[in-house]
mmCIF file of C-alpha atoms in Angstrom:
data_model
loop_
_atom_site.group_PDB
_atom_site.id
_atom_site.type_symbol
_atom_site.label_atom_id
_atom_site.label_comp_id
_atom_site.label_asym_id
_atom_site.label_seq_id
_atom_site.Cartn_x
_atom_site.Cartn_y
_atom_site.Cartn_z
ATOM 1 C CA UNK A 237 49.486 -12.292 25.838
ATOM 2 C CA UNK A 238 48.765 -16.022 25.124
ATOM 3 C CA UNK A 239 45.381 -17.137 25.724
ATOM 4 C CA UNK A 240 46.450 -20.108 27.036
ATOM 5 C CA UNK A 241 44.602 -23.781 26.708
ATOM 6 C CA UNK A 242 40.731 -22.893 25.559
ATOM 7 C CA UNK A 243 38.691 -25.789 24.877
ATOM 8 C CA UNK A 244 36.159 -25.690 21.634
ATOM 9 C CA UNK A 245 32.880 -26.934 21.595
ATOM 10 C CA UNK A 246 31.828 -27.733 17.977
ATOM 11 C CA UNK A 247 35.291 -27.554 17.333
ATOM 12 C CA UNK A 248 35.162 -29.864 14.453
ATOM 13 C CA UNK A 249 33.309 -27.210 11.931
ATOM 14 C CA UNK A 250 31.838 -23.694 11.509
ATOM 15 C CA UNK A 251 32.388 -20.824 13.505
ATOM 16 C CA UNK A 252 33.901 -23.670 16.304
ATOM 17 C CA UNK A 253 37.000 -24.731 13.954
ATOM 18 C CA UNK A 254 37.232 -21.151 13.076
ATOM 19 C CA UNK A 255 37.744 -20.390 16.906
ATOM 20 C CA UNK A 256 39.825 -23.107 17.171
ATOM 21 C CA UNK A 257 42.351 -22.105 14.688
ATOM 22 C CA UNK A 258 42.563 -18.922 15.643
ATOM 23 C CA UNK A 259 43.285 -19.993 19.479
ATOM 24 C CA UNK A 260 46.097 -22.123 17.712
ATOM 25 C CA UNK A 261 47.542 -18.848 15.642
ATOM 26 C CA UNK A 262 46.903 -16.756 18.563
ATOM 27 C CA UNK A 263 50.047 -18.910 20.338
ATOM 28 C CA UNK A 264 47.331 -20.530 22.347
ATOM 29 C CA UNK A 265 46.161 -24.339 22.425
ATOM 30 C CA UNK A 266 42.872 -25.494 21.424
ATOM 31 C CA UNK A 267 41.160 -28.036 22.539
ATOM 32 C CA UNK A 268 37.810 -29.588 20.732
ATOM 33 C CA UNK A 269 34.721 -31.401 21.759
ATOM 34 C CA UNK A 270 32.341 -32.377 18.639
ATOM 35 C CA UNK A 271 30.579 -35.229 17.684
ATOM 36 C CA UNK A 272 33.691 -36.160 15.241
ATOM 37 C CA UNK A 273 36.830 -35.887 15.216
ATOM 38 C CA UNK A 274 38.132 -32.558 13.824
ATOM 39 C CA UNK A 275 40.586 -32.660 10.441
ATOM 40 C CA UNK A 276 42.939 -30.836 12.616
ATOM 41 C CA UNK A 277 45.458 -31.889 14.728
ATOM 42 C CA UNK A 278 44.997 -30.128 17.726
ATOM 43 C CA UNK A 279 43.569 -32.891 20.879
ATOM 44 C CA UNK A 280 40.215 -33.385 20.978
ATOM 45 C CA UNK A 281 37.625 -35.402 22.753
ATOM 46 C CA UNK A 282 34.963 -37.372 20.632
ATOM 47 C CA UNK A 283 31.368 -36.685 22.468
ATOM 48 C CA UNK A 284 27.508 -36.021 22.257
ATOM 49 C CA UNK A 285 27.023 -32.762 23.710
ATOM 50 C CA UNK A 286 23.105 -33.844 24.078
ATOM 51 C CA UNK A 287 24.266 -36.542 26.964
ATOM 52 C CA UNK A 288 25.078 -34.413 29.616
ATOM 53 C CA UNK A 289 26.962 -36.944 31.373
ATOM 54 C CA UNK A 290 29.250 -37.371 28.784
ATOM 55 C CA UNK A 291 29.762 -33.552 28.028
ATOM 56 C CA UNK A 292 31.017 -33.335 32.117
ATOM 57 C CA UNK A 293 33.609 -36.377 31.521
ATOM 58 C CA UNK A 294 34.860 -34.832 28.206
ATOM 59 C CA UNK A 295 35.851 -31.520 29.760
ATOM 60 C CA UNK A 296 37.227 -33.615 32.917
ATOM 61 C CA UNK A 297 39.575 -35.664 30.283
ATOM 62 C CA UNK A 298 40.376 -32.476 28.379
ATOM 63 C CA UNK A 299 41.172 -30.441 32.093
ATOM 64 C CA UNK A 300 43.645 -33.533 32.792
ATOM 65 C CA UNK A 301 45.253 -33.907 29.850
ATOM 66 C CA UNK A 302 45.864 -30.254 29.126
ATOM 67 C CA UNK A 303 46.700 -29.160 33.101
ATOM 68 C CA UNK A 304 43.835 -26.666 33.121
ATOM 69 C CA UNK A 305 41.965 -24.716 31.006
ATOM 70 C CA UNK A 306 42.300 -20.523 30.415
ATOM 71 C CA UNK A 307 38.851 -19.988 28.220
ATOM 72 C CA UNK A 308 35.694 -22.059 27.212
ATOM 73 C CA UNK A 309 33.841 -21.386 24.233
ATOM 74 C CA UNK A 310 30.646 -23.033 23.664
ATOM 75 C CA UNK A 311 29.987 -23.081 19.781
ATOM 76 C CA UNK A 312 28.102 -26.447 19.395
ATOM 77 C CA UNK A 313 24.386 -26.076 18.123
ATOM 78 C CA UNK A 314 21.901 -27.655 16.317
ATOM 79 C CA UNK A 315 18.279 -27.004 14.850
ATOM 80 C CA UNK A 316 15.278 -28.549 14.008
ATOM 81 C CA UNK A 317 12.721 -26.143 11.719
ATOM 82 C CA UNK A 318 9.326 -26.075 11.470
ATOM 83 C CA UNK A 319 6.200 -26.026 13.171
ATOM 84 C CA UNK A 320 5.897 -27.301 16.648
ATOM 85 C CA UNK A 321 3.418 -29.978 15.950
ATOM 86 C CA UNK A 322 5.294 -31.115 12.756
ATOM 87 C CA UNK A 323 9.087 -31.462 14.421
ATOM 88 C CA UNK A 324 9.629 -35.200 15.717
ATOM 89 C CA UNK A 325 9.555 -34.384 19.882
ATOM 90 C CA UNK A 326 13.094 -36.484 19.698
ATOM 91 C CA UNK A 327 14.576 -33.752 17.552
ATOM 92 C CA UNK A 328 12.832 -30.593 19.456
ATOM 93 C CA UNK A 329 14.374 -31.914 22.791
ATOM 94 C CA UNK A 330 17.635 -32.652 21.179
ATOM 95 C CA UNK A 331 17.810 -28.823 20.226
ATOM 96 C CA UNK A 332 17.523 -28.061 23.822
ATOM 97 C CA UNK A 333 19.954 -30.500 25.129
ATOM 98 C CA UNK A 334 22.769 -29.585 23.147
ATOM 99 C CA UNK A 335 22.463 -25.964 22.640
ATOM 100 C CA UNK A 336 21.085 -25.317 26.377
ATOM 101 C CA UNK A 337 21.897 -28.255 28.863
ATOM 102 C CA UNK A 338 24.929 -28.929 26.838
ATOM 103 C CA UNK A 339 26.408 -25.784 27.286
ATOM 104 C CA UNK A 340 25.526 -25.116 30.934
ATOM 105 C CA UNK A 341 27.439 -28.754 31.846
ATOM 106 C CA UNK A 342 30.616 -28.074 29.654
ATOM 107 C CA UNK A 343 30.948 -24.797 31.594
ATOM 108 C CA UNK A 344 29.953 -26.266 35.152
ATOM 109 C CA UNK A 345 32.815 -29.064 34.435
ATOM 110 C CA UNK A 346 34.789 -26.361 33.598
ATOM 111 C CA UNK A 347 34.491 -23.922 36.180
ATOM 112 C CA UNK A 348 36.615 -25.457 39.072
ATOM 113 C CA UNK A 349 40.092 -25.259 36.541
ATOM 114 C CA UNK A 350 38.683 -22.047 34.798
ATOM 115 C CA UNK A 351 38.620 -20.024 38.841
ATOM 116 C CA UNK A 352 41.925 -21.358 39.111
ATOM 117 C CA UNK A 353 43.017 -19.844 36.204
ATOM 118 C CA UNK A 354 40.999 -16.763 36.416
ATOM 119 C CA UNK A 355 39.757 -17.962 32.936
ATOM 120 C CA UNK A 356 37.023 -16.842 30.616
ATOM 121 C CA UNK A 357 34.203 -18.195 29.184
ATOM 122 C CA UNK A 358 32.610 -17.256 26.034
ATOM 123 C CA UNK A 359 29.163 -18.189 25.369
ATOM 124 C CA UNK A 360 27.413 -18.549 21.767
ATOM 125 C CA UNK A 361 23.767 -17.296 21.789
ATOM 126 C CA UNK A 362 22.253 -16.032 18.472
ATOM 127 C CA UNK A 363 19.940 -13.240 16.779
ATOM 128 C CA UNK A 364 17.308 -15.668 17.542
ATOM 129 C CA UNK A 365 17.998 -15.437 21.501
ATOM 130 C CA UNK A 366 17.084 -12.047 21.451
ATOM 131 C CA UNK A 367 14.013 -12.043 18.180
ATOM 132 C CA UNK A 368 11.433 -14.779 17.693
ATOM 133 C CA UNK A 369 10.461 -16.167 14.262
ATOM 134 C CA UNK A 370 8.359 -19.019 13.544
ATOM 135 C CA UNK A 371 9.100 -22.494 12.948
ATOM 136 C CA UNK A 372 11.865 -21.898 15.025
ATOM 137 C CA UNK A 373 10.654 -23.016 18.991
ATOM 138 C CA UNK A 374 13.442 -25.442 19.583
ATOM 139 C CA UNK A 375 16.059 -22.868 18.495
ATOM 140 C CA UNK A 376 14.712 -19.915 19.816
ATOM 141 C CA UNK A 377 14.014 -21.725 23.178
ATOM 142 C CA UNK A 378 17.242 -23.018 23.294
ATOM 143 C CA UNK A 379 18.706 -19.565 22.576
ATOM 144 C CA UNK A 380 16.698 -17.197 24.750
ATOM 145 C CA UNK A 381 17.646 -19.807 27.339
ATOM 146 C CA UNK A 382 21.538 -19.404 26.801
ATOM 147 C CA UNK A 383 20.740 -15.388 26.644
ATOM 148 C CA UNK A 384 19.259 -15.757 30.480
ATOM 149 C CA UNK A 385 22.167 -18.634 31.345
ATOM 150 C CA UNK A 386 24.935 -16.208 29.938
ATOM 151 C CA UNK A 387 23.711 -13.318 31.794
ATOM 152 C CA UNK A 388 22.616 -15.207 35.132
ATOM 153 C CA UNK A 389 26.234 -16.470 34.782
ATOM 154 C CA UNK A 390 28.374 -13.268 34.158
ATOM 155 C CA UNK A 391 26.609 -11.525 37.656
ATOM 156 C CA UNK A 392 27.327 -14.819 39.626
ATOM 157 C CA UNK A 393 30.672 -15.065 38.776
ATOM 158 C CA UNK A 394 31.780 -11.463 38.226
ATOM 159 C CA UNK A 395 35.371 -10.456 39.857
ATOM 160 C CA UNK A 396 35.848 -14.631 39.161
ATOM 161 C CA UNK A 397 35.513 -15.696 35.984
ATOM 162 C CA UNK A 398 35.158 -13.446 33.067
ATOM 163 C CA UNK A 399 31.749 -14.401 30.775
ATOM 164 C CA UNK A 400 31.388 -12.890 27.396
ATOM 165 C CA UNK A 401 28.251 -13.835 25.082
ATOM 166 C CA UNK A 402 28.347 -13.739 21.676
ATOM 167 C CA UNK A 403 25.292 -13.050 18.966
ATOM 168 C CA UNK A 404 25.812 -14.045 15.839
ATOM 169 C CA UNK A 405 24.063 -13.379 12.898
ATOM 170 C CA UNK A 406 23.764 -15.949 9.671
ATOM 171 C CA UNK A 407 27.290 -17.387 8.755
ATOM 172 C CA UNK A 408 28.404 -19.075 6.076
ATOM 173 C CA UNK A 409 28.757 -22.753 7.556
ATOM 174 C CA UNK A 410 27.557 -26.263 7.118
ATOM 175 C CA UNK A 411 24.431 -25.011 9.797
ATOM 176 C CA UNK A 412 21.867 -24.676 6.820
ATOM 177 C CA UNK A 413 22.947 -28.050 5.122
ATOM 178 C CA UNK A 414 20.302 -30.627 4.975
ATOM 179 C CA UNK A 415 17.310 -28.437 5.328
ATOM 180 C CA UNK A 416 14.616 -27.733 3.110
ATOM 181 C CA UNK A 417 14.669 -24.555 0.633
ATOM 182 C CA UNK A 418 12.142 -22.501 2.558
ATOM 183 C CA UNK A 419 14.728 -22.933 5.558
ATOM 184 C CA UNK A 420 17.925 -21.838 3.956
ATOM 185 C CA UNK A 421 18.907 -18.715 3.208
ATOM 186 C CA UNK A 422 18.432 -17.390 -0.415
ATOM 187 C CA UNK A 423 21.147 -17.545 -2.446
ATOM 188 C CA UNK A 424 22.284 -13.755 -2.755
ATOM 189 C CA UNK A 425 22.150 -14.089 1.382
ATOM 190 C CA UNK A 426 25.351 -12.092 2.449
ATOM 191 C CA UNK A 427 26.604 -14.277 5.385
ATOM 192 C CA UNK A 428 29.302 -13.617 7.627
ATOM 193 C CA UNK A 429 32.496 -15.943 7.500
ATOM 194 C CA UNK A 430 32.950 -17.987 10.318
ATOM 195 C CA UNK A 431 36.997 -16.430 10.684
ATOM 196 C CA UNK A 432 35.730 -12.840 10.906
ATOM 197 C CA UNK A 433 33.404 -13.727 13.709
ATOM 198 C CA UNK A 434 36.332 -15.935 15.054
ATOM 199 C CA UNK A 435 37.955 -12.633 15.255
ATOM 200 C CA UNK A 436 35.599 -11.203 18.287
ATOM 201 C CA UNK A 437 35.947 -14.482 20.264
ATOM 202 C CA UNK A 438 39.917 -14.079 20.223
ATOM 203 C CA UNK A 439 39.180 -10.579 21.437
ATOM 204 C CA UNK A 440 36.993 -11.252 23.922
ATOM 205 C CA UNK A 441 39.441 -14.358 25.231
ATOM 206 C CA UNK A 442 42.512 -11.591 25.115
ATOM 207 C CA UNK A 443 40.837 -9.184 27.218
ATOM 208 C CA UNK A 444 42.580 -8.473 30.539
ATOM 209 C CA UNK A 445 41.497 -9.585 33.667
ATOM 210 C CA UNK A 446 38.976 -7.237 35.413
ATOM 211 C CA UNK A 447 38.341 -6.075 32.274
ATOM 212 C CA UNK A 448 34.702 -7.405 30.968
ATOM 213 C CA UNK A 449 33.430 -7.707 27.478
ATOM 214 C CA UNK A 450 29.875 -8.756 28.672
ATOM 215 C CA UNK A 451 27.887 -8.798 25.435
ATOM 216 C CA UNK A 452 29.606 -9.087 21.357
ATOM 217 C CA UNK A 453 27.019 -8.891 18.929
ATOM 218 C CA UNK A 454 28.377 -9.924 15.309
ATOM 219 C CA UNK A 455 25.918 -9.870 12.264
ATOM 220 C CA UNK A 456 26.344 -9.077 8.037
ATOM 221 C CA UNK A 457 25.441 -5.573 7.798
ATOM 222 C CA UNK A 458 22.538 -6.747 5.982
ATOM 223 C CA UNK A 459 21.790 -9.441 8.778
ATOM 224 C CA UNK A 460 17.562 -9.389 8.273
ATOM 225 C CA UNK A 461 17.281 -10.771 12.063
ATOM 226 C CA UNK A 462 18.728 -7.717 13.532
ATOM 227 C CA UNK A 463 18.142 -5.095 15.630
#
């Protein structure tokens, strides 16, 4: 069974391009929203997932170019580290806006095609939506807030539109580049590869309808954030 057109947030890198690909090997067709353009050639929509506004008129461009969409997966994040009085207020409430509010407006555009299709929508929360650390408010806010959103979301639309949410532990991606040492994982970290978690997305997106993977969590053995 093809999963049909599913459109990639973060599709450019990571654990999005990961998904992306294996929509494409999967017989499906992805589509990706990201900041840049993605090195692949599948269509794509250039966009700020932090402006709201623009995040609604991607998905609405990417619904009528593609004739509808059969699955959503929301893999674009971002983080800002460190204390709460020491992160720049700009970069805590960009956190929020594109792992939280960005999220919750891709999947409102998307809702409308995704009933008609009797879609699914996968959700990306994280270890840190479900266990605190510090110097991590913006991230853990963001995430305990698409925990709640993913959740709220699979009662409110259940019989509908199937909702998965995925928790991923640490993955080996660009996500730690640019930070200081005492934020990025020590070197002998074992880290998941972004195709292996891939993996659980494609099964969630396969899964008949009626049939309801609510909750994937998807960590290194050794992942230090979980249980």
């Amino acid at each position: 069974m093809s999963v049909g057109t599913v459109l990639v947030t973060g599709g450019a890198s990571g654990l999005g391009a990961a998904v992306a690909a294996a929509v494409d090997k999967a017989g499906g067709r992805p589509y990706v929203l990201d900041r840049v353009a993605p090195d692949s050639p599948y269509d794509h929509t250039v966009v700020d997932l932090a402006d709201t506004g623009a995040a609604t008129r991607a998905v609405e461009k990417a619904i009528e170019r593609t004739g509808g969409l059969h699955g959503v997966v929301t893999c674009a994040g971002t983080d800002a580290c460190g204390k709460l009085e020491d992160v720049p207020l700009a970069d805590w409430e960009r956190v929020i806006a594109v792992n939280l509010l960005g999220t919750a407006a891709v999947v409102r555009a998307a809702l409308p095609s995704l009933r008609t299709e009797r879609g699914r929508i996968v959700t990306v929360a994280s270890t840190l939506g479900l266990r605190a650390l510090p110097d991590a408010t913006a991230y853990c806010a963001s995430k305990f807030g698409v925990v709640g959103f993913s959740r709220a979301l699979a009662a409110e639309l259940a019989g509908d539109v199937g909702v998965t949410m995925l928790v991923p532990g640490g993955m080996q991606t660009a996500f730690f580049d640019g930070r200081t040492e005492q934020y990025k994982p020590p070197a002998d970290a074992m880290l998941n590869a972004p195709e292996d978690v891939a993996r659980a997305v494609l099964f969630a997106l396969e899964t008949p309808a009626g049939c309801e993977v609510r909750e994937l969590v998807v960590t290194p053995s050794v992942e230090p954030s979980w249980p």
